[in-house]
PDB file of N, CA and C in Angstrom:
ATOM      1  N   UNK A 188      67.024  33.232  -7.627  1.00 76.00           N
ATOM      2  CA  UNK A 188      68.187  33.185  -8.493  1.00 76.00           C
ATOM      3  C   UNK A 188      69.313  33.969  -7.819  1.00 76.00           C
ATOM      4  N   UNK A 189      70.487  33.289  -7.184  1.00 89.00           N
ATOM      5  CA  UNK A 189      71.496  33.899  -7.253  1.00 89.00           C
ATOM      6  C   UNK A 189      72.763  34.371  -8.431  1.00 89.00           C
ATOM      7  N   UNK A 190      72.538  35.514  -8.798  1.00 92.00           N
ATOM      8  CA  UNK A 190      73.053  36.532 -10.295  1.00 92.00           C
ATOM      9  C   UNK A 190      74.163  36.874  -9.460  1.00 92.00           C
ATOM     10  N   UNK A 191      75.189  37.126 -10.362  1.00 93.00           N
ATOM     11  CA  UNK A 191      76.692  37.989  -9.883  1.00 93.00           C
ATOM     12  C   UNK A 191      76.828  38.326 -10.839  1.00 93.00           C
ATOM     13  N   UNK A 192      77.351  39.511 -11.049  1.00 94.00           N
ATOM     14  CA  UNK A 192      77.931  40.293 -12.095  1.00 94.00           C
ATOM     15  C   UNK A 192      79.641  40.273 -12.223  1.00 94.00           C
ATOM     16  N   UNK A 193      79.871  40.024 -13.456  1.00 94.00           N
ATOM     17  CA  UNK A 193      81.727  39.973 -13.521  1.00 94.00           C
ATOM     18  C   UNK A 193      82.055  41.085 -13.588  1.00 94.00           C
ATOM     19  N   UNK A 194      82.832  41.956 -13.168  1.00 96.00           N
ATOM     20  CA  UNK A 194      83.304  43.198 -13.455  1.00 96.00           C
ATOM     21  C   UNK A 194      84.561  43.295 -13.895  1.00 96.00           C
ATOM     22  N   UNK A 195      85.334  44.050 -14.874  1.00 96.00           N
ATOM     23  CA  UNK A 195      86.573  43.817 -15.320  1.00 96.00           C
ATOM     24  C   UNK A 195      87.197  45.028 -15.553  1.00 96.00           C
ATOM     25  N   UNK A 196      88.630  45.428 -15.359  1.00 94.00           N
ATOM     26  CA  UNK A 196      88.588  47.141 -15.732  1.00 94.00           C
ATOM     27  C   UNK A 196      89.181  47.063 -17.501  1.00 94.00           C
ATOM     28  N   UNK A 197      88.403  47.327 -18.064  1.00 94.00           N
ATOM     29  CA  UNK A 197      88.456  48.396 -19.551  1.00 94.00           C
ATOM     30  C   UNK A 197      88.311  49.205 -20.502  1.00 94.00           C
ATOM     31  N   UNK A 198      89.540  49.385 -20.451  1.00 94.00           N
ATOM     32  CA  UNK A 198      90.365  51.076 -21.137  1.00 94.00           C
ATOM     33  C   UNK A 198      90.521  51.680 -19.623  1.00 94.00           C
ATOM     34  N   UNK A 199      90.590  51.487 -18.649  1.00 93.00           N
ATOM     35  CA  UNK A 199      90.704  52.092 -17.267  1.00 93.00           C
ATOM     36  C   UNK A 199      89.079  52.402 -16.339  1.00 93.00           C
ATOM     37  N   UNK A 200      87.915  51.418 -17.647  1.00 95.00           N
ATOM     38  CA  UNK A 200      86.818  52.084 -16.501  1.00 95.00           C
ATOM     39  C   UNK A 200      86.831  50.377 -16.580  1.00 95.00           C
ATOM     40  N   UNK A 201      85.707  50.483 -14.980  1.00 95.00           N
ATOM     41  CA  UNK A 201      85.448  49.334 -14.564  1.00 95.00           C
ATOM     42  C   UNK A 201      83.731  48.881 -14.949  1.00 95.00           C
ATOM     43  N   UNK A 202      84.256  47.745 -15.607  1.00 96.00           N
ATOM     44  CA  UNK A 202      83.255  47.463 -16.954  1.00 96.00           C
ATOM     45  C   UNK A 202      82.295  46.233 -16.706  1.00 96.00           C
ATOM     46  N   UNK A 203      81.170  46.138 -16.486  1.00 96.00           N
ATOM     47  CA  UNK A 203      80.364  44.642 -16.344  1.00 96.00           C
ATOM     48  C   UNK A 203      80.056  44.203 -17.555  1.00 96.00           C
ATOM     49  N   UNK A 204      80.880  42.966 -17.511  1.00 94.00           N
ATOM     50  CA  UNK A 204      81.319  42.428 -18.494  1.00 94.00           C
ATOM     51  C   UNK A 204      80.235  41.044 -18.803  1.00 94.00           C
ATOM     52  N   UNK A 205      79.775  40.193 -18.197  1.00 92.00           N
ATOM     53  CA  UNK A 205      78.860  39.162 -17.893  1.00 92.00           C
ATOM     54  C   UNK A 205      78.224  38.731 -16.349  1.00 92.00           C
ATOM     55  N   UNK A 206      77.406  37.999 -16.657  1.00 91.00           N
ATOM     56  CA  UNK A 206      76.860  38.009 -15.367  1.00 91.00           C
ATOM     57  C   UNK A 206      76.447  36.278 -15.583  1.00 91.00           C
ATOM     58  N   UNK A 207      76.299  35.727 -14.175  1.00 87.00           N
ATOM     59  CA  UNK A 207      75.817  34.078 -13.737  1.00 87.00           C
ATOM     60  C   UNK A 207      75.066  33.977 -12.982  1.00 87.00           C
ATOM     61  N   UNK A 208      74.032  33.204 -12.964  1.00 88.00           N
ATOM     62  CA  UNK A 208      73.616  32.398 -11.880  1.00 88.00           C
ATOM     63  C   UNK A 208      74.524  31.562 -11.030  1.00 88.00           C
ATOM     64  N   UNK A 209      74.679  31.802 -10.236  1.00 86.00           N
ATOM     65  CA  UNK A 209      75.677  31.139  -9.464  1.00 86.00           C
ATOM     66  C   UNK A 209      74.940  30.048  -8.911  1.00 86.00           C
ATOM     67  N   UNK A 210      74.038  29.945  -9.298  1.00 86.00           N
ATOM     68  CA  UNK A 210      72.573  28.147  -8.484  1.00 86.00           C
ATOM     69  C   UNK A 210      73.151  27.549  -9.887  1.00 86.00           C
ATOM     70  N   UNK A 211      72.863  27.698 -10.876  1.00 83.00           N
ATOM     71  CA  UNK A 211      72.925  27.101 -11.888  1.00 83.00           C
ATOM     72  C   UNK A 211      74.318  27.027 -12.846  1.00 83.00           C
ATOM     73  N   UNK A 212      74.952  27.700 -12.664  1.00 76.00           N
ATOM     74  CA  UNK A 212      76.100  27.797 -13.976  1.00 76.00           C
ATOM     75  C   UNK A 212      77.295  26.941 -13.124  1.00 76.00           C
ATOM     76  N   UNK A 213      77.905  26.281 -14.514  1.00 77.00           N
ATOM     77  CA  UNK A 213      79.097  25.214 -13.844  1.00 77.00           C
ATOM     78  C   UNK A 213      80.147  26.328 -13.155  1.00 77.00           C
ATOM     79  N   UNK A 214      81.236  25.923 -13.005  1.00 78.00           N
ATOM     80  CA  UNK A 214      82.412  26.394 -12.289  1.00 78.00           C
ATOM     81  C   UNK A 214      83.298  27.169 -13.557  1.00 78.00           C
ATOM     82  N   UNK A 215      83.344  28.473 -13.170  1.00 73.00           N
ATOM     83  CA  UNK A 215      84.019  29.141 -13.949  1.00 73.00           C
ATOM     84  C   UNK A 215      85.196  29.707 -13.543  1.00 73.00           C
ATOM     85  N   UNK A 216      86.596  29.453 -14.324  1.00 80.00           N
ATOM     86  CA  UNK A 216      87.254  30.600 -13.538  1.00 80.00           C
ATOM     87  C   UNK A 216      87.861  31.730 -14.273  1.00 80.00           C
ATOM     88  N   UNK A 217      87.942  32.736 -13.039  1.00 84.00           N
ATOM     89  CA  UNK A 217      87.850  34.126 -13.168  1.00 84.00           C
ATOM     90  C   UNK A 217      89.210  34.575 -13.549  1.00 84.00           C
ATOM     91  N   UNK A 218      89.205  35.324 -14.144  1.00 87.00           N
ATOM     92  CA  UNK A 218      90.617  36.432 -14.458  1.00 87.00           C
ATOM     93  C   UNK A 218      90.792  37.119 -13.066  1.00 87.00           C
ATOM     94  N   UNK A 219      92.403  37.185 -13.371  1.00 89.00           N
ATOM     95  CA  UNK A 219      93.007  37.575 -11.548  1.00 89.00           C
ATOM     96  C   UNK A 219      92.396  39.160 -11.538  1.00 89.00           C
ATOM     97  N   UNK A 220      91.856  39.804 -12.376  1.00 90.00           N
ATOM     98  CA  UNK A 220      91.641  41.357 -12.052  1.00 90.00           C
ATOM     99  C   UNK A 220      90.265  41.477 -12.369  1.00 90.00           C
ATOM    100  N   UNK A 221      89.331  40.001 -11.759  1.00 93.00           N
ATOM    101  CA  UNK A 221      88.151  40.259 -11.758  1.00 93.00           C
ATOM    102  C   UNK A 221      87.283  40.638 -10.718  1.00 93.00           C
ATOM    103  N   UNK A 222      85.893  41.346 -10.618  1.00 94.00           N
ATOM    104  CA  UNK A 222      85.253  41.618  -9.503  1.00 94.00           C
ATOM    105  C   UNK A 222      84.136  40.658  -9.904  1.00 94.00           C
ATOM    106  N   UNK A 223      83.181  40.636  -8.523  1.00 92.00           N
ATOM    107  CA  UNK A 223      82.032  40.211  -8.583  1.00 92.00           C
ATOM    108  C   UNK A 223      81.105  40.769  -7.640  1.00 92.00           C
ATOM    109  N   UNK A 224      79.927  41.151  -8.038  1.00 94.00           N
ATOM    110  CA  UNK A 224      79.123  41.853  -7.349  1.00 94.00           C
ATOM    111  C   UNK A 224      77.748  41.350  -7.341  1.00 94.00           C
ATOM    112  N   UNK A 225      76.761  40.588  -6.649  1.00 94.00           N
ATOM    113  CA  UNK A 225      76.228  40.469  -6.514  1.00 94.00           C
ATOM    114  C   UNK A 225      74.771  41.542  -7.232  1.00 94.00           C
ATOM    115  N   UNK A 226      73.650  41.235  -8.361  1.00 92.00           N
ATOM    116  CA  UNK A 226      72.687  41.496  -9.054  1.00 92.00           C
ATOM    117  C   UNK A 226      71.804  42.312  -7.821  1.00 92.00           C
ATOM    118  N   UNK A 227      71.547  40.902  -6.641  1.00 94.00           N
ATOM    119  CA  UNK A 227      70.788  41.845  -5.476  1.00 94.00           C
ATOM    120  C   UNK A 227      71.080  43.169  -4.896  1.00 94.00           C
ATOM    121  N   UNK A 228      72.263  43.089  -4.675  1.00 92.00           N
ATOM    122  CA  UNK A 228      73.071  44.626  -4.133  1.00 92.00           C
ATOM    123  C   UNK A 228      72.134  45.851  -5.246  1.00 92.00           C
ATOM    124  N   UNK A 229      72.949  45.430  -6.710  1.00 91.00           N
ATOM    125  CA  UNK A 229      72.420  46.687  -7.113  1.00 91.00           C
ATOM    126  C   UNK A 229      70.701  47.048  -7.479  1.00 91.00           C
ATOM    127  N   UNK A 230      69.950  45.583  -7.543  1.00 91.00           N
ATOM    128  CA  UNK A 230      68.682  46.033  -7.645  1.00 91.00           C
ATOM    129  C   UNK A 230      68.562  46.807  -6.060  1.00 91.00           C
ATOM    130  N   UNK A 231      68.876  46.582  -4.959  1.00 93.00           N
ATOM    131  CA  UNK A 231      68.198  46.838  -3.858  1.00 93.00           C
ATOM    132  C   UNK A 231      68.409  48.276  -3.981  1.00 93.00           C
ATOM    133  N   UNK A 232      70.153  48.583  -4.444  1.00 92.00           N
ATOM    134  CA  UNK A 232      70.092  50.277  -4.593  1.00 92.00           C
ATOM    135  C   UNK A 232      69.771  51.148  -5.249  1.00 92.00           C
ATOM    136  N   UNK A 233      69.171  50.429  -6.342  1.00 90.00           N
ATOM    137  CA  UNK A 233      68.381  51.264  -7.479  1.00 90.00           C
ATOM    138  C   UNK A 233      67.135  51.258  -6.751  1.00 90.00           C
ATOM    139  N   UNK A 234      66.643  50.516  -6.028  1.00 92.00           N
ATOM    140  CA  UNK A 234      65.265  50.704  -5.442  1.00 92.00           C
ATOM    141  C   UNK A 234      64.990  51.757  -4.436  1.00 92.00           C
ATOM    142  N   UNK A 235      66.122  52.090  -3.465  1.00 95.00           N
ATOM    143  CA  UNK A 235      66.129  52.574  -2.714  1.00 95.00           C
ATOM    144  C   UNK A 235      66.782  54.410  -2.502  1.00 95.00           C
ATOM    145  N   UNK A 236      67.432  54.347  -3.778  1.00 94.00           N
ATOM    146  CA  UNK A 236      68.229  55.433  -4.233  1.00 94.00           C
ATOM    147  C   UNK A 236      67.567  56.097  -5.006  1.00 94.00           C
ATOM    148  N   UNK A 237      66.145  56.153  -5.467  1.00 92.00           N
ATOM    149  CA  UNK A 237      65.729  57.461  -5.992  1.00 92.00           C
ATOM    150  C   UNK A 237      66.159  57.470  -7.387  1.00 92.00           C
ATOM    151  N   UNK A 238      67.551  56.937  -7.683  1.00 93.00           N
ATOM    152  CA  UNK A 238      68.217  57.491  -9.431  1.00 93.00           C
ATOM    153  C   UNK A 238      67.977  56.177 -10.638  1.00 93.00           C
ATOM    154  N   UNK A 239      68.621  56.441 -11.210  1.00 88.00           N
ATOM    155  CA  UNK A 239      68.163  55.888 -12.422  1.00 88.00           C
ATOM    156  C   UNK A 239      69.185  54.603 -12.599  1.00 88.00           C
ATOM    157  N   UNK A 240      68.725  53.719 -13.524  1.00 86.00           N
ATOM    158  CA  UNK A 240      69.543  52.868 -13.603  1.00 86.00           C
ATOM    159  C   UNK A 240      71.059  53.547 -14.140  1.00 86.00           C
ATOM    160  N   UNK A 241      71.414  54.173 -14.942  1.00 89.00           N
ATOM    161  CA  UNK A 241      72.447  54.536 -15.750  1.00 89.00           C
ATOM    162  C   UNK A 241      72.975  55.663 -14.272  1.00 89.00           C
ATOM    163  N   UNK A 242      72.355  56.121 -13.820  1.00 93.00           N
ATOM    164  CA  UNK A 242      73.013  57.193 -12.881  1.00 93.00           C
ATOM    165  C   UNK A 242      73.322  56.794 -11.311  1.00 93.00           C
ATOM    166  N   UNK A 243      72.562  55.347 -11.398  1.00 92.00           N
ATOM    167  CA  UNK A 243      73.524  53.978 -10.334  1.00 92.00           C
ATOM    168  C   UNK A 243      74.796  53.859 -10.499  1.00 92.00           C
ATOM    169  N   UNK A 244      74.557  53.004 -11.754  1.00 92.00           N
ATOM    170  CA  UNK A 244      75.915  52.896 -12.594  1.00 92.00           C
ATOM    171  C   UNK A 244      76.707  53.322 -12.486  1.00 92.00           C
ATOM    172  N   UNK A 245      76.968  55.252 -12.949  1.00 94.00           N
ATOM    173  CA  UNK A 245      77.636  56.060 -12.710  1.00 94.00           C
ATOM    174  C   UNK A 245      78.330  56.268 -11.450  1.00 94.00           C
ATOM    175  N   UNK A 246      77.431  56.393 -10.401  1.00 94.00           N
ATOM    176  CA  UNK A 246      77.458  56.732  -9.251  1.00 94.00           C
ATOM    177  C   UNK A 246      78.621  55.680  -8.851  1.00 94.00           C
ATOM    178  N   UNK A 247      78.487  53.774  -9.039  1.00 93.00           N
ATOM    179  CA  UNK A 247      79.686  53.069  -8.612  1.00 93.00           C
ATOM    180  C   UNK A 247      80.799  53.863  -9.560  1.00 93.00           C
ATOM    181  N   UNK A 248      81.031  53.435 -10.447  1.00 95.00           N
ATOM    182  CA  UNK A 248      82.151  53.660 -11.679  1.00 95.00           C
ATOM    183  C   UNK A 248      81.874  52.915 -12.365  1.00 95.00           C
ATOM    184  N   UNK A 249      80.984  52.252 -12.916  1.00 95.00           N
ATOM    185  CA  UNK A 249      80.331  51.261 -13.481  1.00 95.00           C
ATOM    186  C   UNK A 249      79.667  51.399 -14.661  1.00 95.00           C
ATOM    187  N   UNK A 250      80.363  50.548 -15.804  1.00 94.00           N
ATOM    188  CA  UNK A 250      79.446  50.620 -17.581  1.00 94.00           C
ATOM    189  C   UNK A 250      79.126  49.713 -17.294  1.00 94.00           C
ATOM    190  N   UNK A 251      78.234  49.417 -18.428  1.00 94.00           N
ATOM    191  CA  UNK A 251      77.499  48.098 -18.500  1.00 94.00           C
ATOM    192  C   UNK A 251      77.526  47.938 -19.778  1.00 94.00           C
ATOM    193  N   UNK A 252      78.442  46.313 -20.437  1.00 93.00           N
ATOM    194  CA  UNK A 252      79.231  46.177 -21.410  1.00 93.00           C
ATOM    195  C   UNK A 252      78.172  44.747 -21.977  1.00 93.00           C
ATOM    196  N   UNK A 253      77.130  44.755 -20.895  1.00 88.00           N
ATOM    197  CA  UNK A 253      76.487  42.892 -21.116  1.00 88.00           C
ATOM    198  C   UNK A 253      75.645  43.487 -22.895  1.00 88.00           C
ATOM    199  N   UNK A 254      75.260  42.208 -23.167  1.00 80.00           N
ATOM    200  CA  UNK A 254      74.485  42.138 -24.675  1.00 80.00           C
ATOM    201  C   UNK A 254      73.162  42.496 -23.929  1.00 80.00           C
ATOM    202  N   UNK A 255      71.801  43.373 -24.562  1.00 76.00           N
ATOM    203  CA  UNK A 255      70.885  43.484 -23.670  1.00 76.00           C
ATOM    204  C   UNK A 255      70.061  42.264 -24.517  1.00 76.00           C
ATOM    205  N   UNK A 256      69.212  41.916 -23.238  1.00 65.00           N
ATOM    206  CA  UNK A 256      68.521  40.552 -23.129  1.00 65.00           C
ATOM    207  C   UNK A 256      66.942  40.645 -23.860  1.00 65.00           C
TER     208      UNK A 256
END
């Protein structure tokens, strides 16, 4: 599964807002002050970094705004 995460800045923090399969989901388009970050990136650095999911997070500048699954 290729996952990307949308990132968006709000209230001034930079907020993950939804996330896609990019194999599967139609063509979406993005707001001009959007990011995207790839799901693999951050599992690989939570794996490799010792910290916690929430203190990953932190560590980019990063909330996590998704509905939990």
């Amino acid at each position: 599964m290729n996952t990307v995460l949308l990132i968006r800045e709000v209230n001034g923090q930079r907020t993950i807002i939804s996330e896609y399969d990019m194999d599967t989901a139609d063509k979406v388009a993005l707001p001009a002050d959007a990011e995207l970050i790839q799901q693999a990136t951050i599992d690989r650095l939570y794996a490799t970094s010792g910290l916690t999911e929430p203190q990953l997070l932190a560590m980019l500048g990063l909330v996590d705004a998704r509905e939990p699954q």
